[in-house]
C-alpha positions in Angstrom: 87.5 75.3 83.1 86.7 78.0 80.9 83.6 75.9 79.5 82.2 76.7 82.9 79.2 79.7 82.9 80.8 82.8 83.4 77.9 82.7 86.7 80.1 79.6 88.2 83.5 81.2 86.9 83.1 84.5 89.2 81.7 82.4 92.2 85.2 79.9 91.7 87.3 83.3 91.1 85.4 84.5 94.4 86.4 82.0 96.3 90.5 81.8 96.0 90.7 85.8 95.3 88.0 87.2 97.5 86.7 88.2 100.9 90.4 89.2 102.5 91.1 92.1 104.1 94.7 93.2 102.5 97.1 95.7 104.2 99.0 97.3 101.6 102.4 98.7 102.7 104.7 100.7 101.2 108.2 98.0 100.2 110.7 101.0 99.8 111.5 104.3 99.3 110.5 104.6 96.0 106.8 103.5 96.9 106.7 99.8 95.4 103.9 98.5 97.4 102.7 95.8 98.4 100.4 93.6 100.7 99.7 91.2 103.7 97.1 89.8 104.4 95.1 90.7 107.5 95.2 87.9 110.2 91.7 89.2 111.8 90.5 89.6 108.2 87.1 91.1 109.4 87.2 95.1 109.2 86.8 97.5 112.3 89.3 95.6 113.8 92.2 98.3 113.2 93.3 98.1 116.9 93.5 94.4 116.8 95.8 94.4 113.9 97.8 96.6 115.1 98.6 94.3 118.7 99.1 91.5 116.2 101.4 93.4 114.3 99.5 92.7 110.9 101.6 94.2 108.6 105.2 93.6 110.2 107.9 96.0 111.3 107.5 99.8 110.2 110.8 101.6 109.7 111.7 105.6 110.0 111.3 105.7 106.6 107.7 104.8 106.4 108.9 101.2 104.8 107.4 97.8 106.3 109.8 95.8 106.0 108.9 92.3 103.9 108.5 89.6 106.8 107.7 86.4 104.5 105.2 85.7 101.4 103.3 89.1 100.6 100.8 88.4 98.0 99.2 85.0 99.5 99.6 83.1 96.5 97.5 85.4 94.4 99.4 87.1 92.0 101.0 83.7 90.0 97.4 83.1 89.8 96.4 86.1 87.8 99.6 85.9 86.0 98.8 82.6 84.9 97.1 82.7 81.9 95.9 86.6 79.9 92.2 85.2 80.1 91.9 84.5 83.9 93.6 87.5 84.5 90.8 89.4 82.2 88.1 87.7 84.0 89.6 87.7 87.5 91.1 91.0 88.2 87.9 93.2 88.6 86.9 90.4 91.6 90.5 91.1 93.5 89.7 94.8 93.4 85.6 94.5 94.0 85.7 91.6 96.6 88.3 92.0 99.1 88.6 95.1 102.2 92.2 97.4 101.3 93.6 98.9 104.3 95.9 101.9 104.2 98.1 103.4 107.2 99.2 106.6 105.6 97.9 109.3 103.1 100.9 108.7 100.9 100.3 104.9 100.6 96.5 105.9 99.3 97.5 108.5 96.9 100.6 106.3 95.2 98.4 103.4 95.0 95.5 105.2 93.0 97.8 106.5 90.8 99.7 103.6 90.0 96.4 101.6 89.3 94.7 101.8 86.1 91.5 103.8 87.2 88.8 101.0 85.4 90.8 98.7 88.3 91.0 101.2 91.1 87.1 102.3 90.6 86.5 98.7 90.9 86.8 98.9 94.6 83.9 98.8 96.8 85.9 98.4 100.8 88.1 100.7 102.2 89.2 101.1 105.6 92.2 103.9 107.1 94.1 103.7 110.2 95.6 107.0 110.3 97.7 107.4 113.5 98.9 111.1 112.8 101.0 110.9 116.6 103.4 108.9 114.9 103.6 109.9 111.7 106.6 112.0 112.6 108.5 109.4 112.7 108.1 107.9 110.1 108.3 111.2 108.1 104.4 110.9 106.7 102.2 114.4 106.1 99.5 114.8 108.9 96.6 117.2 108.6 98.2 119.5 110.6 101.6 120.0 109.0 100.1 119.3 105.0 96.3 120.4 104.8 96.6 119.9 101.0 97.4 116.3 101.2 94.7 115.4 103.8 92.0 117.5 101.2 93.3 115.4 98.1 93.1 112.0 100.1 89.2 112.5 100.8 88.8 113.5 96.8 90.4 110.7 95.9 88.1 108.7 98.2 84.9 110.7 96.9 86.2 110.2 92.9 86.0 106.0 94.0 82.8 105.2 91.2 82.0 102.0 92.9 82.7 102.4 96.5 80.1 100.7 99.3 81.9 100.6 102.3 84.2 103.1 104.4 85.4 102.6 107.5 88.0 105.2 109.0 90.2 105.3 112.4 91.8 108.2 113.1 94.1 109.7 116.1 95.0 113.2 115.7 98.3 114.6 115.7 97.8 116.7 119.0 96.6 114.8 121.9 94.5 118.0 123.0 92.5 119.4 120.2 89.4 121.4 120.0 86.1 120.7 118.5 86.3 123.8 116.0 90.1 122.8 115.2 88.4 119.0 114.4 86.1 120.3 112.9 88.4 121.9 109.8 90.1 118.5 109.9 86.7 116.7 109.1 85.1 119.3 106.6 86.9 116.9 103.6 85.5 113.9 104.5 82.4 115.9 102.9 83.5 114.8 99.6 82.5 111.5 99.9 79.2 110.5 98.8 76.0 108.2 99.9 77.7 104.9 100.7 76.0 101.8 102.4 78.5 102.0 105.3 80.9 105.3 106.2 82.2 104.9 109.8 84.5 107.5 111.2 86.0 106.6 114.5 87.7 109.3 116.2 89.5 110.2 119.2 87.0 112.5 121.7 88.6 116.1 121.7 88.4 118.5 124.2 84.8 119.9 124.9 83.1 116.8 123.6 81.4 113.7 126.0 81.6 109.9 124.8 80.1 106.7 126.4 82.6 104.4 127.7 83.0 100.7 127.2 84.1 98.9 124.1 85.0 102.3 122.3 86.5 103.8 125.2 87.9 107.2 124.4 86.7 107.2 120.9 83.4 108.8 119.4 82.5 106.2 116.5 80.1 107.8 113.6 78.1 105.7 111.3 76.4 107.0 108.4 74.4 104.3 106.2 72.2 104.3 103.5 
């Protein structure tokens, strides 16, 4: 196998590691994570995934608890021999979509990567649903203002990121457009991307067209 050009290695790697889209979930208190992958598998789907209950049951604690087989069979695969793990790794974090649900999974998992592996990542999507995040005792921009500033500079420090695309229902279900406003000065941090989508929830004092993103404004920025 390893005869193969390195051209024909990445495309085989590719093909069993790459093109999911992997929720990753917070296992217990401590923060070991972990992931499931996506049964749409196709981004901007976040309201789809949540009806199919993607990543499983959600506890007061902020834990998902583990429903079945979490890392799809790729892990034994990296683990199974130093060089395909060498050659393989960067095309996990570069060709698959990493979803995150809370502010706290995003900033635990980009510290406990290496950074060489975490700037490796080119998709990203959020689903931030800050009207329940009281329950499942998780910061909201509202009631932690520092956390919601250092998860957009840990987005904007991402070296090789491409593609952004961000869901977000506020924490009060009647805000205005100068309170939003503060909310969404961070997401100035990140930088030129091919794809940044920001989906929000309209607020008072601002119009949206109805249909398929009924009561949401969706913003696209591309290169």
């Amino acid at each position: 196998m390893f005869k193969l050009p390195e051209e024909l290695l990445l495309m085989i790697y590719e093909e069993v590691l790459g093109r999911n889209l992997f929720h990753i979930v917070r296992r217990t208190t401590s923060f070991q994570l972990g992931h499931v992958v996506c049964k749409t598998n196709v981004p901007r789907r976040q309201e789809e995934c949540n009806e199919n209950k993607c990543r499983g049951l959600k506890v007061p604690t902020g834990i998902h608890a583990k429903t079945g087989p979490g890392d799809g069979g790729l892990i034994p695969l990296l683990q199974s021999c130093r060089k395909i793990y060498i050659d393989a790794v960067r095309v996990l974090y570069s060709s698959n979509i990493f979803d995150f649900d809370s502010m706290e999974t995003l900033i635990y998992f980009s510290t406990a990567l290496v950074p060489a592996r975490f700037d490796n990542l080119i998709s990203l999507q959020l689903d931030f649903r800050f009207p329940l995040s009281l329950y499942f005792h998780e910061a909201t921009p509202q009631n932690d203002l520092a956390r919601w500033e250092r998860t957009w500079r840990v987005i904007g420090s991402m070296k090789s990121l491409q593609f952004l695309w961000v869901r977000i229902a506020w924490p009060k279900q009647e805000m205005t457009v100068r309170e939003e406003r503060r909310f969404l000065e961070p997401l100035c941090q990140v930088g030129e991307l091919n794809c940044f989508e920001v989906s929000l929830q309209s607020v008072i004092g601002t119009e949206f067209e109805k249909g398929e993103e009924e009561h949401w404004v969706v913003f696209r920025r591309r290169r």
